[in-house]
Amino acid sequence: RGRIALLEGSFAEAAERIDAATEVYRAAGSAWGVANSVGSLAEVALAEGRLPAAQELFLCAVDGLVEAGAEPYAVFRLTGLANTLTAAGRHRQAALVAGIAEQWIDELGVPLGIAPYQRHRGWTADALGAEFATTVEEGRAMARTDAALRHLVA
């Protein structure tokens, strides 16, 4: 229900419902559920324009999902981080994160045609022009550890 509230633009309700779901996942011992809920809270923060909070929450979600063995979900949350960087006007970092995500997608063999990511990727491509493709390629060669991602977006 939290995602529905988010899509309807009811951000406070979305956060409340996602927080409640997070507690259920925590009580059940579901590391995946907790990390994915953190990613949903990041989406709320992004939608509200709280970009530093969104960035931190997406980083936590990616790390938690990797630890939970849910890499396809981690990639999805990594695209949310790229969206956050685009929204902040940090297009070079967004393109590097896009490269990291796209390399990971290729490794996993998981198709990822997420409309918000594609839209933000287009904005970053427009902002960087000819530099976009080379920056994405540079990102594809980067490490995707939590420490590396945190250094990249610092």
CSV table of C-alpha atoms in Angstrom, one decimal:
chain,number,residue,atom,x,y,z
A,1,ARG,CA,0.0,0.0,0.0
A,2,GLY,CA,3.0,2.3,0.5
A,3,ARG,CA,3.9,2.1,-3.2
A,4,ILE,CA,0.3,2.9,-4.2
A,5,ALA,CA,0.3,5.9,-1.9
A,6,LEU,CA,3.7,7.0,-3.4
A,7,LEU,CA,2.3,6.7,-6.9
A,8,GLU,CA,-0.8,8.7,-5.9
A,9,GLY,CA,1.5,11.5,-4.5
A,10,SER,CA,0.5,10.9,-0.9
A,11,PHE,CA,4.1,11.0,0.3
A,12,ALA,CA,3.4,11.2,4.1
A,13,GLU,CA,1.0,8.2,3.9
A,14,ALA,CA,3.5,6.3,1.7
A,15,ALA,CA,6.3,6.9,4.2
A,16,GLU,CA,4.0,5.8,7.1
A,17,ARG,CA,3.0,2.6,5.4
A,18,ILE,CA,6.5,1.8,4.2
A,19,ASP,CA,7.8,2.4,7.8
A,20,ALA,CA,5.2,-0.1,9.1
A,21,ALA,CA,6.1,-2.6,6.5
A,22,THR,CA,9.8,-2.2,7.4
A,23,GLU,CA,9.0,-3.1,11.0
A,24,VAL,CA,7.1,-6.2,9.9
A,25,TYR,CA,10.1,-7.3,7.7
A,26,ARG,CA,12.5,-6.5,10.6
A,27,ALA,CA,10.4,-8.6,13.0
A,28,ALA,CA,10.3,-11.5,10.5
A,29,GLY,CA,14.1,-11.3,10.1
A,30,SER,CA,13.8,-10.5,6.3
A,31,ALA,CA,16.9,-8.6,5.4
A,32,TRP,CA,15.6,-8.4,1.8
A,33,GLY,CA,12.3,-6.9,3.0
A,34,VAL,CA,14.0,-4.3,5.2
A,35,ALA,CA,16.5,-3.3,2.5
A,36,ASN,CA,13.8,-3.1,-0.2
A,37,SER,CA,11.6,-1.0,2.1
A,38,VAL,CA,14.5,1.4,2.7
A,39,GLY,CA,14.7,1.7,-1.1
A,40,SER,CA,11.0,2.5,-1.2
A,41,LEU,CA,11.6,5.2,1.5
A,42,ALA,CA,14.4,6.6,-0.8
A,43,GLU,CA,11.8,6.8,-3.6
A,44,VAL,CA,9.6,8.9,-1.3
A,45,ALA,CA,12.5,11.2,-0.4
A,46,LEU,CA,13.3,11.6,-4.1
A,47,ALA,CA,9.7,12.4,-4.9
A,48,GLU,CA,9.6,15.0,-2.2
A,49,GLY,CA,12.9,16.6,-3.4
A,50,ARG,CA,14.8,15.5,-0.3
A,51,LEU,CA,17.8,14.6,-2.4
A,52,PRO,CA,20.5,14.1,0.3
A,53,ALA,CA,18.1,11.8,2.2
A,54,ALA,CA,17.2,9.9,-1.0
A,55,GLN,CA,20.9,9.5,-1.8
A,56,GLU,CA,21.7,8.0,1.6
A,57,LEU,CA,18.7,5.7,1.6
A,58,PHE,CA,19.4,4.4,-1.9
A,59,LEU,CA,23.0,3.7,-0.9
A,60,CYS,CA,21.7,1.8,2.2
A,61,ALA,CA,19.2,-0.1,0.1
A,62,VAL,CA,21.8,-1.2,-2.4
A,63,ASP,CA,24.1,-2.4,0.3
A,64,GLY,CA,21.4,-4.2,2.2
A,65,LEU,CA,20.0,-5.9,-0.9
A,66,VAL,CA,23.5,-7.1,-1.9
A,67,GLU,CA,24.0,-8.5,1.6
A,68,ALA,CA,20.6,-10.2,1.3
A,69,GLY,CA,21.6,-11.8,-2.0
A,70,ALA,CA,19.0,-9.9,-4.0
A,71,GLU,CA,21.3,-8.3,-6.7
A,72,PRO,CA,18.5,-7.6,-9.3
A,73,TYR,CA,16.7,-5.6,-6.6
A,74,ALA,CA,20.0,-3.8,-5.8
A,75,VAL,CA,20.4,-2.8,-9.4
A,76,PHE,CA,16.9,-1.4,-9.4
A,77,ARG,CA,17.8,0.7,-6.3
A,78,LEU,CA,21.1,1.7,-7.9
A,79,THR,CA,19.1,3.2,-10.8
A,80,GLY,CA,17.2,5.2,-8.2
A,81,LEU,CA,20.5,6.6,-7.0
A,82,ALA,CA,21.3,7.6,-10.6
A,83,ASN,CA,17.9,9.3,-10.8
A,84,THR,CA,18.7,11.2,-7.5
A,85,LEU,CA,22.0,12.4,-8.9
A,86,THR,CA,20.3,13.6,-12.1
A,87,ALA,CA,17.7,15.5,-10.0
A,88,ALA,CA,20.5,17.1,-8.1
A,89,GLY,CA,22.2,18.3,-11.4
A,90,ARG,CA,25.2,15.9,-10.7
A,91,HIS,CA,25.1,14.6,-14.2
A,92,ARG,CA,28.6,13.2,-14.4
A,93,GLN,CA,28.1,11.2,-11.2
A,94,ALA,CA,24.7,10.1,-12.5
A,95,ALA,CA,26.3,8.8,-15.8
A,96,LEU,CA,29.0,7.0,-13.8
A,97,VAL,CA,26.3,5.3,-11.7
A,98,ALA,CA,24.3,4.5,-14.8
A,99,GLY,CA,27.4,2.7,-16.2
A,100,ILE,CA,27.9,0.7,-13.0
A,101,ALA,CA,24.2,-0.3,-13.1
A,102,GLU,CA,24.2,-1.2,-16.8
A,103,GLN,CA,27.3,-3.3,-16.4
A,104,TRP,CA,25.7,-5.1,-13.5
A,105,ILE,CA,22.5,-5.6,-15.5
A,106,ASP,CA,24.6,-7.2,-18.3
A,107,GLU,CA,26.3,-9.5,-15.8
A,108,LEU,CA,23.0,-10.6,-14.3
A,109,GLY,CA,21.2,-10.9,-17.6
A,110,VAL,CA,18.2,-9.0,-16.1
A,111,PRO,CA,16.3,-6.7,-18.5
A,112,LEU,CA,15.7,-3.3,-16.9
A,113,GLY,CA,13.3,-1.0,-18.8
A,114,ILE,CA,12.2,1.3,-15.9
A,115,ALA,CA,10.5,4.4,-17.2
A,116,PRO,CA,11.8,6.8,-14.5
A,117,TYR,CA,15.4,5.6,-15.0
A,118,GLN,CA,15.1,5.9,-18.8
A,119,ARG,CA,13.7,9.5,-18.4
A,120,HIS,CA,16.5,10.6,-16.0
A,121,ARG,CA,19.1,8.8,-18.1
A,122,GLY,CA,17.9,10.9,-21.1
A,123,TRP,CA,18.2,14.1,-19.1
A,124,THR,CA,21.7,13.3,-18.1
A,125,ALA,CA,22.6,12.4,-21.7
A,126,ASP,CA,21.2,15.8,-22.8
A,127,ALA,CA,23.2,17.6,-20.1
A,128,LEU,CA,26.5,15.9,-20.9
A,129,GLY,CA,26.2,15.7,-24.6
A,130,ALA,CA,29.1,13.9,-26.3
A,131,GLU,CA,30.7,13.2,-22.9
A,132,PHE,CA,27.7,11.0,-21.8
A,133,ALA,CA,28.7,7.8,-23.7
A,134,THR,CA,32.3,7.9,-22.5
A,135,THR,CA,31.3,8.6,-19.0
A,136,VAL,CA,28.9,5.7,-18.9
A,137,GLU,CA,31.6,3.5,-20.3
A,138,GLU,CA,33.9,4.8,-17.5
A,139,GLY,CA,31.3,3.8,-15.0
A,140,ARG,CA,31.0,0.3,-16.4
A,141,ALA,CA,34.6,-0.3,-15.4
A,142,MET,CA,34.1,1.0,-11.8
A,143,ALA,CA,33.8,-1.0,-8.6
A,144,ARG,CA,30.3,-1.3,-7.2
A,145,THR,CA,31.1,-1.8,-3.5
A,146,ASP,CA,29.4,0.3,-0.9
A,147,ALA,CA,32.7,2.2,-0.2
A,148,ALA,CA,33.3,2.9,-3.9
A,149,LEU,CA,29.7,4.1,-4.4
A,150,ARG,CA,29.9,6.3,-1.4
A,151,HIS,CA,33.2,7.8,-2.6
A,152,LEU,CA,31.7,8.4,-6.0
A,153,VAL,CA,28.7,10.4,-4.8
A,154,ALA,CA,30.4,12.2,-1.9
